[in-house]
PDB file of C-alpha atoms in Angstrom:
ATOM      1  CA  UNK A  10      18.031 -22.499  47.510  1.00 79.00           C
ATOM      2  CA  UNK A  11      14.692 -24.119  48.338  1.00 85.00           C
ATOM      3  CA  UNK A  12      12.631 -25.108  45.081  1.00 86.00           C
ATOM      4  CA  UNK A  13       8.770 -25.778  44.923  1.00 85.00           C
ATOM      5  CA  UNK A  14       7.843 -28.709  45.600  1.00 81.00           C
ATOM      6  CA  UNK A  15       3.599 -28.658  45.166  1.00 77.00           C
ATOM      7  CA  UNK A  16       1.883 -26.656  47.873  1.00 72.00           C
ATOM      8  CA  UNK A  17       1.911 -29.257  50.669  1.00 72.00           C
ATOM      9  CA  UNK A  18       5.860 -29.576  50.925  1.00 75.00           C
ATOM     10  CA  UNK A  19       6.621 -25.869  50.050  1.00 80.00           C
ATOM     11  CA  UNK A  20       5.974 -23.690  52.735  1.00 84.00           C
ATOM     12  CA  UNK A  21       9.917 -23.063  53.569  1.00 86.00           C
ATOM     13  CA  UNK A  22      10.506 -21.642  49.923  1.00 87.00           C
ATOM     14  CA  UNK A  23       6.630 -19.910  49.655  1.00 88.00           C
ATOM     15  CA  UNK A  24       7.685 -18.085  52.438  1.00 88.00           C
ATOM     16  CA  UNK A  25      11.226 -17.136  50.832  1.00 89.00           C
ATOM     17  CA  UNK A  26       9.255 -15.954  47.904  1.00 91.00           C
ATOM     18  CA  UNK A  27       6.925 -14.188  49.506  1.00 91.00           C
ATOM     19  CA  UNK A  28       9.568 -11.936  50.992  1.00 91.00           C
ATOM     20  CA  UNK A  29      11.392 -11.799  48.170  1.00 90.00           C
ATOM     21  CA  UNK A  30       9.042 -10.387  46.157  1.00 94.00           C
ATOM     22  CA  UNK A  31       7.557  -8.109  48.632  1.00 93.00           C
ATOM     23  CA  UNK A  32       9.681  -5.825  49.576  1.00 91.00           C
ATOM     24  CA  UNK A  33       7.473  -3.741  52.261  1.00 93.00           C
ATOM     25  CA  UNK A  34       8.196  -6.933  54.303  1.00 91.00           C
ATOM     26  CA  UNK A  35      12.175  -6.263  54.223  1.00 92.00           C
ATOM     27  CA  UNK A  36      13.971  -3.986  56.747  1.00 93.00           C
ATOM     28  CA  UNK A  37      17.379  -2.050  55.484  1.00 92.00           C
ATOM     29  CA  UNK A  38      19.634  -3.920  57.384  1.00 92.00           C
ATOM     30  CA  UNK A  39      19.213  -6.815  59.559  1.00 89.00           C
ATOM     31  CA  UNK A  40      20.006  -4.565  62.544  1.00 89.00           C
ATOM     32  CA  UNK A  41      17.175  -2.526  61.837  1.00 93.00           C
ATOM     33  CA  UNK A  42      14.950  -5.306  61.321  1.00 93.00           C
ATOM     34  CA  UNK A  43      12.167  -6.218  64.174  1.00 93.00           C
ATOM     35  CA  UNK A  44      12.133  -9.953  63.333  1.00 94.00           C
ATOM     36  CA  UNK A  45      14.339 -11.725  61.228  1.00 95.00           C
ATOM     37  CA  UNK A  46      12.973 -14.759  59.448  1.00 94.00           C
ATOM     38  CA  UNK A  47      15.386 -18.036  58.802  1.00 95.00           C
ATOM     39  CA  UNK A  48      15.290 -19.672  55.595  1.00 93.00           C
ATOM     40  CA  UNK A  49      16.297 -23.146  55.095  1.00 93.00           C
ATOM     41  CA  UNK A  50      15.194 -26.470  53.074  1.00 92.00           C
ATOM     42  CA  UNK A  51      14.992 -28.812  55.237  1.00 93.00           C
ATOM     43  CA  UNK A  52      11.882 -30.992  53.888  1.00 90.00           C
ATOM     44  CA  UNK A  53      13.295 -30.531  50.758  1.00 91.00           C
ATOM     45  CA  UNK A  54      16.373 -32.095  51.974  1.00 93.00           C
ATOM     46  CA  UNK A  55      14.487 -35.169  53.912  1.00 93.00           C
ATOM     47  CA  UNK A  56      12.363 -35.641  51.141  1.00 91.00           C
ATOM     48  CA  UNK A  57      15.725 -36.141  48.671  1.00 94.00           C
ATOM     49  CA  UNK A  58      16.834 -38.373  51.422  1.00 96.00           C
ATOM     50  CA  UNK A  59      13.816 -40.558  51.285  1.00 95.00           C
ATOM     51  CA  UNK A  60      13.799 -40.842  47.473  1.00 95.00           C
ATOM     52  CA  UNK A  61      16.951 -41.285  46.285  1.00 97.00           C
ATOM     53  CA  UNK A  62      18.664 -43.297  49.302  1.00 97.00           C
ATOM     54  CA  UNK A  63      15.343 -45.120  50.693  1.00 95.00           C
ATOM     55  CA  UNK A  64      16.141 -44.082  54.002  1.00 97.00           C
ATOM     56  CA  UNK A  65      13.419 -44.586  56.672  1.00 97.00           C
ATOM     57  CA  UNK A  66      11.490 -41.812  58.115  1.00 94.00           C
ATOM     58  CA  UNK A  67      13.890 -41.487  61.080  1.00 95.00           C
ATOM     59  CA  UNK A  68      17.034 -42.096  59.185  1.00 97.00           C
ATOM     60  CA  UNK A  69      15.984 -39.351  56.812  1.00 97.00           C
ATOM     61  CA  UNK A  70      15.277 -36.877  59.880  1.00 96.00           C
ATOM     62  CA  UNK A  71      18.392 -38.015  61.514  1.00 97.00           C
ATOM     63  CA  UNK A  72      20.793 -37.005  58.260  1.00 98.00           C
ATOM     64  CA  UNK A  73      19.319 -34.339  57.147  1.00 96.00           C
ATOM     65  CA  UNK A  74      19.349 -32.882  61.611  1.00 96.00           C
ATOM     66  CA  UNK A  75      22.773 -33.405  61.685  1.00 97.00           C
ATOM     67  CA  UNK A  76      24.494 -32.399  57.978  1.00 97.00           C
ATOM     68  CA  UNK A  77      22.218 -29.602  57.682  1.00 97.00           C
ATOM     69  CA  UNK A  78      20.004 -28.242  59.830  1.00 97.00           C
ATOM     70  CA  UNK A  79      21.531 -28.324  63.283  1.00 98.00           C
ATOM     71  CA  UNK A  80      24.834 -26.821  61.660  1.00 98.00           C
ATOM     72  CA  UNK A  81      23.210 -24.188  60.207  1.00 97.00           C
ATOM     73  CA  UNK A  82      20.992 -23.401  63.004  1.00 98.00           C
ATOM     74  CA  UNK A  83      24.000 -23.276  65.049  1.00 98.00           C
ATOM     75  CA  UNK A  84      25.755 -20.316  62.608  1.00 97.00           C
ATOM     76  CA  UNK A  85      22.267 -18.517  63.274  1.00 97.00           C
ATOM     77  CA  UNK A  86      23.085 -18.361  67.285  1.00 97.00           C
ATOM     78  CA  UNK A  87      26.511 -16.614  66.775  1.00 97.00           C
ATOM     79  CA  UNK A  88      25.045 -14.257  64.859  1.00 96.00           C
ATOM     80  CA  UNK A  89      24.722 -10.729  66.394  1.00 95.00           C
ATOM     81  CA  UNK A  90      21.389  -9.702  65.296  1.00 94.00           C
ATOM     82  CA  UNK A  91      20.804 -13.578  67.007  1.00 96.00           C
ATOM     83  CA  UNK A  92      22.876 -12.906  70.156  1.00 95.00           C
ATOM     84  CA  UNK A  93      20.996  -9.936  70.904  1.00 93.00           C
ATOM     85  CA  UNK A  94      17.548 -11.094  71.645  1.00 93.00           C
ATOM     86  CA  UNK A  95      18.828 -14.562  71.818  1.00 94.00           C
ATOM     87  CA  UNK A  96      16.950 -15.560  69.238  1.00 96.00           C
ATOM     88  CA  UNK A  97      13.258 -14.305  70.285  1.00 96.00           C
ATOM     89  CA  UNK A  98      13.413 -11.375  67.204  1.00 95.00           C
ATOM     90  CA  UNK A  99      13.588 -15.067  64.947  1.00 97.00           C
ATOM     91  CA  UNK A 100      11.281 -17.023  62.928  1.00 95.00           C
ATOM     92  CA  UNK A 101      11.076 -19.606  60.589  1.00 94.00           C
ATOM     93  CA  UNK A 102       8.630 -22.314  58.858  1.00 91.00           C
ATOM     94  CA  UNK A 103       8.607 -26.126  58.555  1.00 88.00           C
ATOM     95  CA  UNK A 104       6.405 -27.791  55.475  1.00 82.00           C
ATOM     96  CA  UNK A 105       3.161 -28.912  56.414  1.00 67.00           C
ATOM     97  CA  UNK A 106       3.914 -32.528  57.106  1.00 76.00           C
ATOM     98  CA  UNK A 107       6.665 -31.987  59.295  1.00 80.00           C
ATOM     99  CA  UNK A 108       7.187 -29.397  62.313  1.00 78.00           C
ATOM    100  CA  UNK A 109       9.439 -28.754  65.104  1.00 79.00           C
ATOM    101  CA  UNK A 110       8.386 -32.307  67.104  1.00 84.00           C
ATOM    102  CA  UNK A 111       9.969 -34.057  63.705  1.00 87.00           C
ATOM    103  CA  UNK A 112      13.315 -32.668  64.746  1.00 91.00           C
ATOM    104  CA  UNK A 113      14.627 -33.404  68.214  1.00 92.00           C
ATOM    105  CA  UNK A 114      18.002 -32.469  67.656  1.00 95.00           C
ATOM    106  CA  UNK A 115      17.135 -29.275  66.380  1.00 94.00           C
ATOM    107  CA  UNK A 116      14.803 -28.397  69.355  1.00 91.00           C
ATOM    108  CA  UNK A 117      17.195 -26.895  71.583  1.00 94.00           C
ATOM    109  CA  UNK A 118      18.541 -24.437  68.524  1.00 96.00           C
ATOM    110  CA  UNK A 119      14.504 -23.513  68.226  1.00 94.00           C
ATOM    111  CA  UNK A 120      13.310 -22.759  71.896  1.00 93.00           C
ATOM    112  CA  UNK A 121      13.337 -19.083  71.640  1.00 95.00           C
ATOM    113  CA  UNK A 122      12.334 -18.794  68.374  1.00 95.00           C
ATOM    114  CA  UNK A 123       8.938 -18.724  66.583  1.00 93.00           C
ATOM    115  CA  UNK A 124       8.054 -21.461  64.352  1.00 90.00           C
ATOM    116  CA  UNK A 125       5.407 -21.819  62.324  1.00 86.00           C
ATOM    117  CA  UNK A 126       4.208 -25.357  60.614  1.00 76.00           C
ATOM    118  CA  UNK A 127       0.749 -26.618  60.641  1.00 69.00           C
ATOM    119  CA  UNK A 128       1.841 -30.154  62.807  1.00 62.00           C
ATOM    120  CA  UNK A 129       3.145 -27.915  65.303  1.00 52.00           C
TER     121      UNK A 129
END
């Protein structure tokens, strides 16, 4: 579960709150749903990384890629509501100082999908 973290590095969990709360945004079942967005953490995670281990930028990306995002990203693709669009019904949001380009390994698990992040 995402937690605030000041406006800048909380746009993963305003969104998860936003939809939360409103439930006109919310479909009945995932199969009925037009667009399904993904939560995750993941600045919330690199950020931890970078405070409490003093990893560098690229060591924090790297850890958090590959013990958390890329995994979960992966359970997303065997999904059924995923498999059958493959992936283009998705969407999902990255904090404001990081986007897509900050995660290379996750690319390939993002191609079809819509992201949305103010770096790009």
């Amino acid at each position: 579960e995402c937690e605030y973290n000041g406006y800048q590095y909380s746009m993963e969990w305003y969104f998860m709150e936003m939809l939360r709360n409103g439930p006109q945004y919310l479909a009945r079942s995932p199969e009925e749903a037009e667009f399904i967005y993904f939560p995750h953490c993941v600045s919330q995670l690199y950020f931890a990384l970078r405070e409490n281990y003093n990893y560098t930028h690229w060591q924090a990306i790297e850890r958090a890629e590959l013990g958390y995002l890329v995994p979960i990203l992966r359970w997303a693709h065997r999904s059924p509501v995923h498999q059958k669009y493959q992936g283009r019904n998705f969407w999902t949001v990255f904090s404001m100082d990081l986007g897509r380009q900050d995660f290379p390994r996750s690319a390939v698990w993002l191609e079809n999908w819509s992201v949305g992040s103010l770096t790009g």
